[in-house]
PDB file of C-alpha atoms and ligand atoms in Angstrom:
ATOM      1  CA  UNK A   1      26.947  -4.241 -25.948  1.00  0.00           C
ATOM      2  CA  UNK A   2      28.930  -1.430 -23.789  1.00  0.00           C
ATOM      3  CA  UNK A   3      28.914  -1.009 -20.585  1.00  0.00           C
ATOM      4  CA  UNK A   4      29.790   2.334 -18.672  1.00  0.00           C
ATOM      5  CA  UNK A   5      30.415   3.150 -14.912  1.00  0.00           C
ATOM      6  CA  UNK A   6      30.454   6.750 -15.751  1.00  0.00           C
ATOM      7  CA  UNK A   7      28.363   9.327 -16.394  1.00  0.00           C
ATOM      8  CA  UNK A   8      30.830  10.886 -18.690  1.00  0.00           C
ATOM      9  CA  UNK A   9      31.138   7.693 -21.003  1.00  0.00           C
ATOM     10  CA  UNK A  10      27.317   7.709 -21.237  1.00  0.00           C
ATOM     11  CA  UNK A  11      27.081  11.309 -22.463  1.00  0.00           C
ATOM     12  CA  UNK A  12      29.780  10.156 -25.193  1.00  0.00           C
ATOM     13  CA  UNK A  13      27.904   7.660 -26.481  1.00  0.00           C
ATOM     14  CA  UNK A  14      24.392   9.227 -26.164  1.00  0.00           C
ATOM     15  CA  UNK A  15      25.850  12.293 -27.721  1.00  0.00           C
ATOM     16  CA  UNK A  16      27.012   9.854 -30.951  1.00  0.00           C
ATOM     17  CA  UNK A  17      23.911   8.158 -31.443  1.00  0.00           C
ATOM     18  CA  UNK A  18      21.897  11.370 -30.864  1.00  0.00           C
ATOM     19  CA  UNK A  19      23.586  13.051 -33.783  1.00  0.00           C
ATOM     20  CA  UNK A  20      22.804  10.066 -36.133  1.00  0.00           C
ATOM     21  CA  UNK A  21      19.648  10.684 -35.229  1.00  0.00           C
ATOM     22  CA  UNK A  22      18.705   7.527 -32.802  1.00  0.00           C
ATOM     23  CA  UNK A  23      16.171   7.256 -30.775  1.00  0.00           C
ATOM     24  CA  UNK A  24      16.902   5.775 -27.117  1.00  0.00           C
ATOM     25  CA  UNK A  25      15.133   3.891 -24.767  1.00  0.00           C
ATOM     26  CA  UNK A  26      16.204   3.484 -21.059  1.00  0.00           C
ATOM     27  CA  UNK A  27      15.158   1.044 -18.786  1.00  0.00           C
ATOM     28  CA  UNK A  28      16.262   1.778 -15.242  1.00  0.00           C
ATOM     29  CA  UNK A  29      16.423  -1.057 -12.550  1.00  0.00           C
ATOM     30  CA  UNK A  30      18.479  -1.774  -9.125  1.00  0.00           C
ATOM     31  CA  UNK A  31      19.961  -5.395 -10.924  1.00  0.00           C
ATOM     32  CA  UNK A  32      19.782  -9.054  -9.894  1.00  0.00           C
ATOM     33  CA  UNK A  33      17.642  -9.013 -13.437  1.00  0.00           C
ATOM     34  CA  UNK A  34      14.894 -11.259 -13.915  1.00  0.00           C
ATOM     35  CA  UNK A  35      11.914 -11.829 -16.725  1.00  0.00           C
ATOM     36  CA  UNK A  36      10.205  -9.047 -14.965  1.00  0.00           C
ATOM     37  CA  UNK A  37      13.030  -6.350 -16.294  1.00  0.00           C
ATOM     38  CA  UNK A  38      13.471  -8.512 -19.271  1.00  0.00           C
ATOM     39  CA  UNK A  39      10.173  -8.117 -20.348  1.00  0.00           C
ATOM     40  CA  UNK A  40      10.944  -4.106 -20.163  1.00  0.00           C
ATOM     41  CA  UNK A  41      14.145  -4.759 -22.302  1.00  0.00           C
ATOM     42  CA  UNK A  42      12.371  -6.735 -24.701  1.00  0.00           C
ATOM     43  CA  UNK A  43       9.836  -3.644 -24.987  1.00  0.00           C
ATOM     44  CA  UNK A  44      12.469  -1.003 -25.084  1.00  0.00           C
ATOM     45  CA  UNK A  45      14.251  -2.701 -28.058  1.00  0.00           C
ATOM     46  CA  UNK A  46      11.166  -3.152 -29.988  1.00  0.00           C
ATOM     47  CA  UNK A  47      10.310   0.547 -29.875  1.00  0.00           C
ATOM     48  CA  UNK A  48      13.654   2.037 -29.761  1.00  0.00           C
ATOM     49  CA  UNK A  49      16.844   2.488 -32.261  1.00  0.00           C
ATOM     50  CA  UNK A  50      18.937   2.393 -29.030  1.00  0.00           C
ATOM     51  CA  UNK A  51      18.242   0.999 -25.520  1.00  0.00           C
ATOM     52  CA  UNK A  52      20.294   1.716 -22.438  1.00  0.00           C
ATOM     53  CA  UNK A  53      19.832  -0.576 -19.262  1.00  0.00           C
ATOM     54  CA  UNK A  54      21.207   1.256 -15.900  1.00  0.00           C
ATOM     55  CA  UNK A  55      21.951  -1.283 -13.197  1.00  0.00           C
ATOM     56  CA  UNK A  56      22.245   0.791  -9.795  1.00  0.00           C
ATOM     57  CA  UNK A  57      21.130  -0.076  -5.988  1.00  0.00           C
ATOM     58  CA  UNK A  58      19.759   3.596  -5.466  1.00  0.00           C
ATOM     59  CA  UNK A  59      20.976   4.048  -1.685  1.00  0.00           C
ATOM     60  CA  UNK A  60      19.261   7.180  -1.581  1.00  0.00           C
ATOM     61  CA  UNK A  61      15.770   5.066  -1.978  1.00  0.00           C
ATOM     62  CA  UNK A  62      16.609   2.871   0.979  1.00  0.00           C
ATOM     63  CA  UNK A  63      15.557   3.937   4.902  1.00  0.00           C
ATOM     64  CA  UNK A  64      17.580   2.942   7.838  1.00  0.00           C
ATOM     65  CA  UNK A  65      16.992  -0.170   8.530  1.00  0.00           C
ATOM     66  CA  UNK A  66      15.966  -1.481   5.225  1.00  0.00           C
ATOM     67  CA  UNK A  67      18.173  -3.947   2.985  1.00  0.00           C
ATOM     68  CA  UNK A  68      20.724  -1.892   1.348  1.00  0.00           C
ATOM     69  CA  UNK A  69      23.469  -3.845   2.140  1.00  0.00           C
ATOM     70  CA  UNK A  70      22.391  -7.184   1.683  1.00  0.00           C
ATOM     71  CA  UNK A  71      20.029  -6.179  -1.721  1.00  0.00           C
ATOM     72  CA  UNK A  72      21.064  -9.005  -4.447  1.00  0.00           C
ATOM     73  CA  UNK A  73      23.449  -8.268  -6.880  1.00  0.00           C
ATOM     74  CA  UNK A  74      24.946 -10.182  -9.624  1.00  0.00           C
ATOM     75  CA  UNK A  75      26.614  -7.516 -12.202  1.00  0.00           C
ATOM     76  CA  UNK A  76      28.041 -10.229 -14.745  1.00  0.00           C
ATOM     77  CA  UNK A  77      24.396 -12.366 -15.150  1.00  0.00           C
ATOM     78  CA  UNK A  78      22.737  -9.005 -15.697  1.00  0.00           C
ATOM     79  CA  UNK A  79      25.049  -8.109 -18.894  1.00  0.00           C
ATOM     80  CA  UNK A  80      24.452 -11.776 -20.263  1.00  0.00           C
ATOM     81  CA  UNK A  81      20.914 -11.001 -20.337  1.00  0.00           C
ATOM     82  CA  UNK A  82      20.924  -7.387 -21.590  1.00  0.00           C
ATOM     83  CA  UNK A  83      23.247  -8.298 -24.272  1.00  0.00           C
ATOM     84  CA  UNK A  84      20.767 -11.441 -25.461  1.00  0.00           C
ATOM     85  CA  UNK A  85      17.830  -9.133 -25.525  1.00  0.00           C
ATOM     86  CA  UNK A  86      20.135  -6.571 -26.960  1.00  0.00           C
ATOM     87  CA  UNK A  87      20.703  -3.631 -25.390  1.00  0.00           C
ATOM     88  CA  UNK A  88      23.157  -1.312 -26.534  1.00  0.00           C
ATOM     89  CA  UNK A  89      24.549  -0.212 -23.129  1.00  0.00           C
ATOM     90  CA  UNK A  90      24.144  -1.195 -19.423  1.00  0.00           C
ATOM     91  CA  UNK A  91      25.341   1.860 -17.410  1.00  0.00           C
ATOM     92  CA  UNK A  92      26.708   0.733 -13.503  1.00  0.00           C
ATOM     93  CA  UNK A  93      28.267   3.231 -11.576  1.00  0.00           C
ATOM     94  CA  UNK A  94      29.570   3.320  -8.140  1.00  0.00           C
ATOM     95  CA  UNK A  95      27.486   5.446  -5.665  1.00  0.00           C
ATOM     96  CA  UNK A  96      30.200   7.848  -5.983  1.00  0.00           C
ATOM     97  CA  UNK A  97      29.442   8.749  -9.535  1.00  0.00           C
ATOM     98  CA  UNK A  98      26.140   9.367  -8.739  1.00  0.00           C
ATOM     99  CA  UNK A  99      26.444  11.500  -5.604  1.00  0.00           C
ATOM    100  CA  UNK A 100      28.972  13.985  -4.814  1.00  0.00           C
ATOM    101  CA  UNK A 101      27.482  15.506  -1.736  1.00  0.00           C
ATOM    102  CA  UNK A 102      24.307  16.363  -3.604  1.00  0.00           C
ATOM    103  CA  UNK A 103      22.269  19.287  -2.201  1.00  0.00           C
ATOM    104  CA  UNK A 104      19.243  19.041  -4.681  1.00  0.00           C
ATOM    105  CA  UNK A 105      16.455  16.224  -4.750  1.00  0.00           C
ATOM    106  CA  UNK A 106      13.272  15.747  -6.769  1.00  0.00           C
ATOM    107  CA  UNK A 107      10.539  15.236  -4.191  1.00  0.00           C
ATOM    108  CA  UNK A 108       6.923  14.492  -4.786  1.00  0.00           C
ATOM    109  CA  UNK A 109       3.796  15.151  -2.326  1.00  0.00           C
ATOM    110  CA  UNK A 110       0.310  13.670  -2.754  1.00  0.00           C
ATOM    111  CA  UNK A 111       1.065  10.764  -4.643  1.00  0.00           C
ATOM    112  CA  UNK A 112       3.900   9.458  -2.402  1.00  0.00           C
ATOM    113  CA  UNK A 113       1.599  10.185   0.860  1.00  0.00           C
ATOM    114  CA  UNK A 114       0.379   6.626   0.629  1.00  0.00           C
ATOM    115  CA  UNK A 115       0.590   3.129   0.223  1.00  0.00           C
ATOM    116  CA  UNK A 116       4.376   2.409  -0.270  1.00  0.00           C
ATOM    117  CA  UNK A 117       5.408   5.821   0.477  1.00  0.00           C
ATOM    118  CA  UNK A 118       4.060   6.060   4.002  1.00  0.00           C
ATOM    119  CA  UNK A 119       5.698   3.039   4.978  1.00  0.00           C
ATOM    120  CA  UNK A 120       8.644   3.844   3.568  1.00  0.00           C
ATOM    121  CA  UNK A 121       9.530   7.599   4.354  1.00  0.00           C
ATOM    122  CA  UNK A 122      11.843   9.195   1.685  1.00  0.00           C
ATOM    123  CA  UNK A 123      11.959   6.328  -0.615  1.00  0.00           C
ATOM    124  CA  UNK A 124       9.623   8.524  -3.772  1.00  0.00           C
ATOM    125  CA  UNK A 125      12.184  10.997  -2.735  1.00  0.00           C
ATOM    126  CA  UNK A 126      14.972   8.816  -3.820  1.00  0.00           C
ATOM    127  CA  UNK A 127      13.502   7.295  -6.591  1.00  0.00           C
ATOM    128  CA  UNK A 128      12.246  10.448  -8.331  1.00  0.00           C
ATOM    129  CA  UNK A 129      15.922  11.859  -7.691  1.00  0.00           C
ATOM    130  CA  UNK A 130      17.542   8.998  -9.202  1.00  0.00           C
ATOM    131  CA  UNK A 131      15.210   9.285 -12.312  1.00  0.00           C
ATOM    132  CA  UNK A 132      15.491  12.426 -13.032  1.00  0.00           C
ATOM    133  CA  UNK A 133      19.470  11.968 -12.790  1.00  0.00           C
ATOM    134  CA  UNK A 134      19.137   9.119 -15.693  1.00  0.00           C
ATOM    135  CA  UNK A 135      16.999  11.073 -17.395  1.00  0.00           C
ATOM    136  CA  UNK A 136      19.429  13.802 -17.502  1.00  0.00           C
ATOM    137  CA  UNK A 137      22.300  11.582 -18.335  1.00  0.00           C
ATOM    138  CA  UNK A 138      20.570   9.619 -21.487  1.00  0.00           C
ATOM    139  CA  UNK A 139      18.910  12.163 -22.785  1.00  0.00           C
ATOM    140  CA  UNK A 140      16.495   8.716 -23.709  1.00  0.00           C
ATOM    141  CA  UNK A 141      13.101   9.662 -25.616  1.00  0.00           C
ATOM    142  CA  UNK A 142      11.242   6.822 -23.969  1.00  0.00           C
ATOM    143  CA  UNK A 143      11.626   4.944 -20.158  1.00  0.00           C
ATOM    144  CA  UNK A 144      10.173   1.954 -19.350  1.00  0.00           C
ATOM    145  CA  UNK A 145       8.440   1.138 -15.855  1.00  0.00           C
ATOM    146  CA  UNK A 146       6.614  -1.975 -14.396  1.00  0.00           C
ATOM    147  CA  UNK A 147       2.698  -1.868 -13.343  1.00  0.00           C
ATOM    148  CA  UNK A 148       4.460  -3.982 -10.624  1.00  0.00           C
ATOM    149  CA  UNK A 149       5.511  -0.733  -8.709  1.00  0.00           C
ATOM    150  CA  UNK A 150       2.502   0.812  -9.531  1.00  0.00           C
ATOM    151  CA  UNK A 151       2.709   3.523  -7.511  1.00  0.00           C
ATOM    152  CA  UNK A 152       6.460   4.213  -8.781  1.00  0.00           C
ATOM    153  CA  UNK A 153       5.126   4.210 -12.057  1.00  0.00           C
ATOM    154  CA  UNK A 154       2.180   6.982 -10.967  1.00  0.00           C
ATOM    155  CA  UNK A 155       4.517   9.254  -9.521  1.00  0.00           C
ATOM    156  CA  UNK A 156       7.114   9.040 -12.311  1.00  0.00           C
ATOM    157  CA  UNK A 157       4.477   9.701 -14.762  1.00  0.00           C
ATOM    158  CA  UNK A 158       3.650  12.618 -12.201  1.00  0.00           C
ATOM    159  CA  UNK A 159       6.870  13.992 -12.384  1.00  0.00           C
ATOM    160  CA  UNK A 160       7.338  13.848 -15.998  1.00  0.00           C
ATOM    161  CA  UNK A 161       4.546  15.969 -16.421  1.00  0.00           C
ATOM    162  CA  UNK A 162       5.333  18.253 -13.596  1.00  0.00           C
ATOM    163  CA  UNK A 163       8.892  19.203 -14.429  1.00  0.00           C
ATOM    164  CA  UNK A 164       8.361  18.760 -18.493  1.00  0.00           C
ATOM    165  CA  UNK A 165      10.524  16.109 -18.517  1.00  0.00           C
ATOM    166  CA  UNK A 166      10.977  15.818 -22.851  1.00  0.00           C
ATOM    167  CA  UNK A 167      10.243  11.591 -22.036  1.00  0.00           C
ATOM    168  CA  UNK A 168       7.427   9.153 -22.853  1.00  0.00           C
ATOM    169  CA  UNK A 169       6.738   6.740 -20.264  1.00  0.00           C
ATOM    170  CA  UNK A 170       6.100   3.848 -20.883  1.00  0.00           C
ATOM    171  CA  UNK A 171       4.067   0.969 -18.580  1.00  0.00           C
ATOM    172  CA  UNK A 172       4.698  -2.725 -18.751  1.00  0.00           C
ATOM    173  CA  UNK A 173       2.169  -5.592 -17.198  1.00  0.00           C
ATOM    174  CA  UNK A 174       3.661  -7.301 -13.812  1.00  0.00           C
ATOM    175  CA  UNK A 175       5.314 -10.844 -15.313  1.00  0.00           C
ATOM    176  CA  UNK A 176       4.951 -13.688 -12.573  1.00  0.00           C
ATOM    177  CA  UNK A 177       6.357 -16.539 -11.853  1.00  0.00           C
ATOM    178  CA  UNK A 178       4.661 -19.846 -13.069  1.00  0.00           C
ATOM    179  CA  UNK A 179       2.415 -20.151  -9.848  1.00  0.00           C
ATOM    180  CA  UNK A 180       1.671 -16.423  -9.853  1.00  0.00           C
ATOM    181  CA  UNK A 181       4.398 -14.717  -7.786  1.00  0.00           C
ATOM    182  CA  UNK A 182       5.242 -11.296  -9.395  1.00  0.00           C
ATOM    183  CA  UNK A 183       9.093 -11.830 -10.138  1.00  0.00           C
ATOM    184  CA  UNK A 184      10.981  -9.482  -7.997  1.00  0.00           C
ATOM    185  CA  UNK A 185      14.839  -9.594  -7.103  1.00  0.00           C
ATOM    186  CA  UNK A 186      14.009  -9.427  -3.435  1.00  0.00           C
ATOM    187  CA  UNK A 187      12.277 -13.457  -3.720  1.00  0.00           C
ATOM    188  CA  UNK A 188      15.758 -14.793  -3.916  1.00  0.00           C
ATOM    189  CA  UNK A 189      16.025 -14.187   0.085  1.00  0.00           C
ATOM    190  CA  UNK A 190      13.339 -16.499   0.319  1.00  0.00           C
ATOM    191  CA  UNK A 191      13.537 -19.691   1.706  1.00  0.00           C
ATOM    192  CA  UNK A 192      11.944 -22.822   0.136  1.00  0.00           C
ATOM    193  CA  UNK A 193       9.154 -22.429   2.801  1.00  0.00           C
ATOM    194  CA  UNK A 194       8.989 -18.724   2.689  1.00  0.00           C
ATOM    195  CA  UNK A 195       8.616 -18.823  -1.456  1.00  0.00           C
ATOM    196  CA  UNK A 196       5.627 -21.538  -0.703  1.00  0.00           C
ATOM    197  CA  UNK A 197       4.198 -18.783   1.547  1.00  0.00           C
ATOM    198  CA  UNK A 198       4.893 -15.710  -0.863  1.00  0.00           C
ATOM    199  CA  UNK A 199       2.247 -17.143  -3.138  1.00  0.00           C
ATOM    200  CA  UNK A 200      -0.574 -15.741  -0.968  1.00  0.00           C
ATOM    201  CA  UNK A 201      -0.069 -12.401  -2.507  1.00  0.00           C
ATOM    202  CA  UNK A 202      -1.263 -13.538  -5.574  1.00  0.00           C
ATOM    203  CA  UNK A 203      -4.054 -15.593  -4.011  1.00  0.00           C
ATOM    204  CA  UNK A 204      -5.300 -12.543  -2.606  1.00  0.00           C
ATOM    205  CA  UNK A 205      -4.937 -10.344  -5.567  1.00  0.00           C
ATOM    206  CA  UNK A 206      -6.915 -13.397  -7.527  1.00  0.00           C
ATOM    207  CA  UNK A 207      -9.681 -13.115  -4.728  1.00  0.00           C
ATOM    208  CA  UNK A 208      -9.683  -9.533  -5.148  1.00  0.00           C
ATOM    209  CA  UNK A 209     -10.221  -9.866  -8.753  1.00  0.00           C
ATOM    210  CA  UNK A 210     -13.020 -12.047  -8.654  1.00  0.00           C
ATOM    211  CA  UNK A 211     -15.091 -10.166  -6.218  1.00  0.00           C
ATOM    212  CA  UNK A 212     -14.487  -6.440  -6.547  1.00  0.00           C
ATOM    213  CA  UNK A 213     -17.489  -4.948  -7.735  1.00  0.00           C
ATOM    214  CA  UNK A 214     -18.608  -1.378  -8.740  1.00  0.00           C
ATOM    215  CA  UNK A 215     -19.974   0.610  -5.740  1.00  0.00           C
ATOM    216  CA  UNK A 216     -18.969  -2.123  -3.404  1.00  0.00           C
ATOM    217  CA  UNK A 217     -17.441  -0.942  -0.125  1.00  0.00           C
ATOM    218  CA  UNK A 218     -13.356  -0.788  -0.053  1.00  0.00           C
ATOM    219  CA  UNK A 219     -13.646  -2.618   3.443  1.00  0.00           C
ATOM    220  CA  UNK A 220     -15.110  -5.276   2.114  1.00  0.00           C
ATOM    221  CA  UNK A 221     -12.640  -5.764  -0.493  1.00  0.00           C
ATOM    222  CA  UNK A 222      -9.545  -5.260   2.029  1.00  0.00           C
ATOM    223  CA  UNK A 223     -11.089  -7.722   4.580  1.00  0.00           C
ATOM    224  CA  UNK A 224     -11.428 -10.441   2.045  1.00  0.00           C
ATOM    225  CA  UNK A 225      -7.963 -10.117   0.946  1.00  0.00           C
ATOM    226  CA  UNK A 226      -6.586  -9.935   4.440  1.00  0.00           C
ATOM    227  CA  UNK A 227      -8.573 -13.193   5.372  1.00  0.00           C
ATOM    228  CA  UNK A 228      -6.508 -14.865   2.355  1.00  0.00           C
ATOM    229  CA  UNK A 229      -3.454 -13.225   3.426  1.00  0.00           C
ATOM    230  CA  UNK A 230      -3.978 -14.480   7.191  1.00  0.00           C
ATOM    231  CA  UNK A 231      -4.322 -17.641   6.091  1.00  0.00           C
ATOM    232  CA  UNK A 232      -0.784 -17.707   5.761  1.00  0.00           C
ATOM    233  CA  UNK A 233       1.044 -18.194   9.105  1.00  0.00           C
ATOM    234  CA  UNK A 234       4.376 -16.891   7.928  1.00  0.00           C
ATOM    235  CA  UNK A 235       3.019 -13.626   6.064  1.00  0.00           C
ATOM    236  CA  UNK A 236       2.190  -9.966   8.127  1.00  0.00           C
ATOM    237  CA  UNK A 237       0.378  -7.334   6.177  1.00  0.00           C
ATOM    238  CA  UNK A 238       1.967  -4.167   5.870  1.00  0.00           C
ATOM    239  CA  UNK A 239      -0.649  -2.632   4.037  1.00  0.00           C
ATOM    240  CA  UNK A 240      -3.636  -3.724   2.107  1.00  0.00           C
ATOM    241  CA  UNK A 241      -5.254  -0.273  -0.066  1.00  0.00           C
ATOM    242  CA  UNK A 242      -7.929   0.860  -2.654  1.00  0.00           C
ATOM    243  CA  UNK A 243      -7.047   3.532  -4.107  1.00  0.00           C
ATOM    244  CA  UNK A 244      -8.338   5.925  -6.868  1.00  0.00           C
ATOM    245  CA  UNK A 245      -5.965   6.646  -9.965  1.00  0.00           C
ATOM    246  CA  UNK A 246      -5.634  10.105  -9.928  1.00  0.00           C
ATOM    247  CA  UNK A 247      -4.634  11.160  -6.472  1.00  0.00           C
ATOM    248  CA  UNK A 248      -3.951   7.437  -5.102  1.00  0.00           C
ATOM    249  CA  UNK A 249      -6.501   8.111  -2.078  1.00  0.00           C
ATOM    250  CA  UNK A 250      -8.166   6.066  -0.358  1.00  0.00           C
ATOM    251  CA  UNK A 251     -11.461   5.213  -1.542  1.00  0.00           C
ATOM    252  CA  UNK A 252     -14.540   4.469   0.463  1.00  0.00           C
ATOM    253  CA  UNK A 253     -16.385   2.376  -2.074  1.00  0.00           C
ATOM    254  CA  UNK A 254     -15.315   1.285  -6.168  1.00  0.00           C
ATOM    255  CA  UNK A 255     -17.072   3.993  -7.234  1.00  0.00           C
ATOM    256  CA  UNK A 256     -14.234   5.187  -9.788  1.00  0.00           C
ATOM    257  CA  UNK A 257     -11.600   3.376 -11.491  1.00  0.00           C
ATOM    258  CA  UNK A 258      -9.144   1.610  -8.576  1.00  0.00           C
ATOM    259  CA  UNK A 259      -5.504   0.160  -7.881  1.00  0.00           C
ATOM    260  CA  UNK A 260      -5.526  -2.357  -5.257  1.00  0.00           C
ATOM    261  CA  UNK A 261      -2.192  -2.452  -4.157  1.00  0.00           C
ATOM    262  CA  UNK A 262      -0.316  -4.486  -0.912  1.00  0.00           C
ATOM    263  CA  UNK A 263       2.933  -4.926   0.786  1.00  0.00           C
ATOM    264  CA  UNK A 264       3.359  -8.425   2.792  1.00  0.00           C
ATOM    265  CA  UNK A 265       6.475  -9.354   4.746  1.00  0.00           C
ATOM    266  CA  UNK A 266       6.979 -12.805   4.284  1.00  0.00           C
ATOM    267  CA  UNK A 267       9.376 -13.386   7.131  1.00  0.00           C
ATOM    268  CA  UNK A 268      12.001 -10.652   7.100  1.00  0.00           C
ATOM    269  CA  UNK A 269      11.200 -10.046   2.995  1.00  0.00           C
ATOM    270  CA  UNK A 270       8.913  -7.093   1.840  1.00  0.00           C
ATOM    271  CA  UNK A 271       6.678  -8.304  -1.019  1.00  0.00           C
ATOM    272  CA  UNK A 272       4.113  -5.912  -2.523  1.00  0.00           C
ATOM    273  CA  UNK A 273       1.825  -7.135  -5.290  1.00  0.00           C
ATOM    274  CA  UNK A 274      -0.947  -5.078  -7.059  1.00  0.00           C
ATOM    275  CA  UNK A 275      -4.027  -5.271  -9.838  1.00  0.00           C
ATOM    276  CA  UNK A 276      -5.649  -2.443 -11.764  1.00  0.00           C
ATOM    277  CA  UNK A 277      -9.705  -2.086 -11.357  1.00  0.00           C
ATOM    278  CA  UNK A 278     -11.113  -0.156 -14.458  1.00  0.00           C
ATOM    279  CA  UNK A 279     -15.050  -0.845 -13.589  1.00  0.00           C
TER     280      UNK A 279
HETATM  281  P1  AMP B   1      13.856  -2.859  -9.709  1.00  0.00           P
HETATM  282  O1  AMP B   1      15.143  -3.394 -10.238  1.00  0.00           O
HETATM  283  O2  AMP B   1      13.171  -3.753  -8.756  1.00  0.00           O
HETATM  284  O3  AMP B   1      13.995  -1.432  -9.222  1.00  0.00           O
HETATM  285  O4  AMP B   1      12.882  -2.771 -10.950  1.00  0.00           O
HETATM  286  C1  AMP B   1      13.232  -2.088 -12.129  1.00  0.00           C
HETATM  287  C2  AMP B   1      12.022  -1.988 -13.022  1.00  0.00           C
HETATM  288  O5  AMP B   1      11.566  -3.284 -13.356  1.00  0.00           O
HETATM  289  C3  AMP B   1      10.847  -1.262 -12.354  1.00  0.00           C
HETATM  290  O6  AMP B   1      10.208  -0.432 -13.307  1.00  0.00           O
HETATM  291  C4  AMP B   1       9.957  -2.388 -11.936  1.00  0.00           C
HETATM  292  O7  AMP B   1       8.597  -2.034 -11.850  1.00  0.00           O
HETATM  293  C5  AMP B   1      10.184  -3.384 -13.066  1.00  0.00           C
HETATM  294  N1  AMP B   1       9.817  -4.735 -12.616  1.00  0.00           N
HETATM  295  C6  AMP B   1      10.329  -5.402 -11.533  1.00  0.00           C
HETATM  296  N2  AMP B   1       9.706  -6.596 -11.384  1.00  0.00           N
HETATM  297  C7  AMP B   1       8.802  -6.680 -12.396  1.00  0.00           C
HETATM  298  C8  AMP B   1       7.836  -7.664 -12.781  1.00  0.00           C
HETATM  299  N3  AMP B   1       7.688  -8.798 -12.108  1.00  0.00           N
HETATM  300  N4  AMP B   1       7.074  -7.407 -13.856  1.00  0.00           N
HETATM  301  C9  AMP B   1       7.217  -6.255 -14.544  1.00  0.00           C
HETATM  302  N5  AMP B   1       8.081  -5.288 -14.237  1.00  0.00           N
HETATM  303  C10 AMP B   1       8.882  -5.496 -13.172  1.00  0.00           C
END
């Protein structure tokens, strides 16, 4: 497997394998890999000649305040596992590389209005720049996103269509832990009490599952799943939604296919968690 800090030795080797005709899958993630972006890896290398893994903490897709700084990262335990499910090339550059006093960003309205995106103002922004960027850069015919940041995976989806991106996305189920936790990087700041606690986001999204109904009211829904979630003396909801899949608005009642989608601090950590309601 290679690996590349620059965006010059990507274009080499894309340029290479693009003239002997390969096809090329790119998974992008922030690092600190887990099953979660394994399980993308895995998917990329099944349907791809070539798969590319970038391994970048965006900073442009982090507010003030948030955890840039302190954001897990362990560069030589991600190779190990992108070469074992064999990827071709893990691309890592410094911020640098990526951002020379840029003046141009992909932004995105409507979809980024809620959920995730009003709590975190300018995050979609970052997240569709950085995209597009690696998009750019590997040239890849296929990218691979988890239903885990469902509404990152609307929006890019969005995008692609939008600006006629020449890309296939491509979805991939949220892989959980053992009790149910959706893996994320951002559960190794929590502490053997906190991860006890985490597992109410799953207990809620279970609860959701079993009661949501066609036609019932949203309300209803959210207050059961915020009764599970208050349960839990170390979690605070950030936000608990029903929304519809093409604009993510809220909805009043299930009336129309639904994501259900949350964010939970669990002490200082941000956990968001999510299922898909197709009536
Ligand atoms: P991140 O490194 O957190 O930016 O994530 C990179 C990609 O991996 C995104 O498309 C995520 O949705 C996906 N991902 C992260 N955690 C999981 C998970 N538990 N299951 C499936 N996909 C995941």
């Amino acid at each position: 497997m290679k690996t590349a800090k620059t965006v010059m030795e990507v274009r080499s080797y894309v340029k290479t394998w693009k003239a002997e005709g390969k096809t090329i899958g790119l998974v992008p993630t922030m690092g600190f890999l887990h099953q979660g972006h394994g399980s993308l890896i895995k998917k990329a290398v099944e349907e791809n000649d070539i798969v590319i893994v970038s391994d970048f903490v965006n900073p442009i897709q982090f507010g003030p305040g948030e955890d840039l700084e302190s954001y897990p990262r362990d560069f030589e335990a991600d190779k190990k596992l992108c070469e074992r499910l064999g990827a071709d090339l893990i691309f890592h550059p410094e911020p640098e590389e990526m951002y020379d006093k840029p003046c141009t960003a992909v932004d995105m309205t409507v979809l980024s209005d809620g959920l995730c995106g009003s709590k975190r103002p300018g995050h979609f922004r970052g997240v569709c720049t950085v995209v597009s960027k690696l998009f750019n850069i590997t040239k890849a015919d296929r990218a691979y996103f988890g239903q885990k940041d469902a509404q990152q995976l609307f929006i890019i989806k969005k995008m692609v269509a939008d600006l006629n991106f020449d890309i296939e996305i491509v979805g991939c189920p949220i892989i959980r832990e053992e009790d149910g936790l959706a893996m994320s990087s951002r559960n190794s700041y929590l502490s053997e009490e906190e991860r006890k606690a985490a597992l109410c986001l799953y207990k809620a999204v279970k609860r959701g599952m079993e009661i949501i109904t066609k036609n019932m009211p949203a309300a209803t829904l959210i207050e059961a799943m915020t009764a599970v979630i208050e349960n839990e003396p170390m979690a605070r909801i950030d936000y608990i939604s029903v929304v519809d899949l093409e604009e993510l608005k809220e909805l009043k009642s299930i009336d129309k296919p639904a994501l259900v989608a949350m964010a939970v601090y669990i002490g200082k950590t941000r956990l968001i968690d999510n299922f898909l309601y197709e009536l």
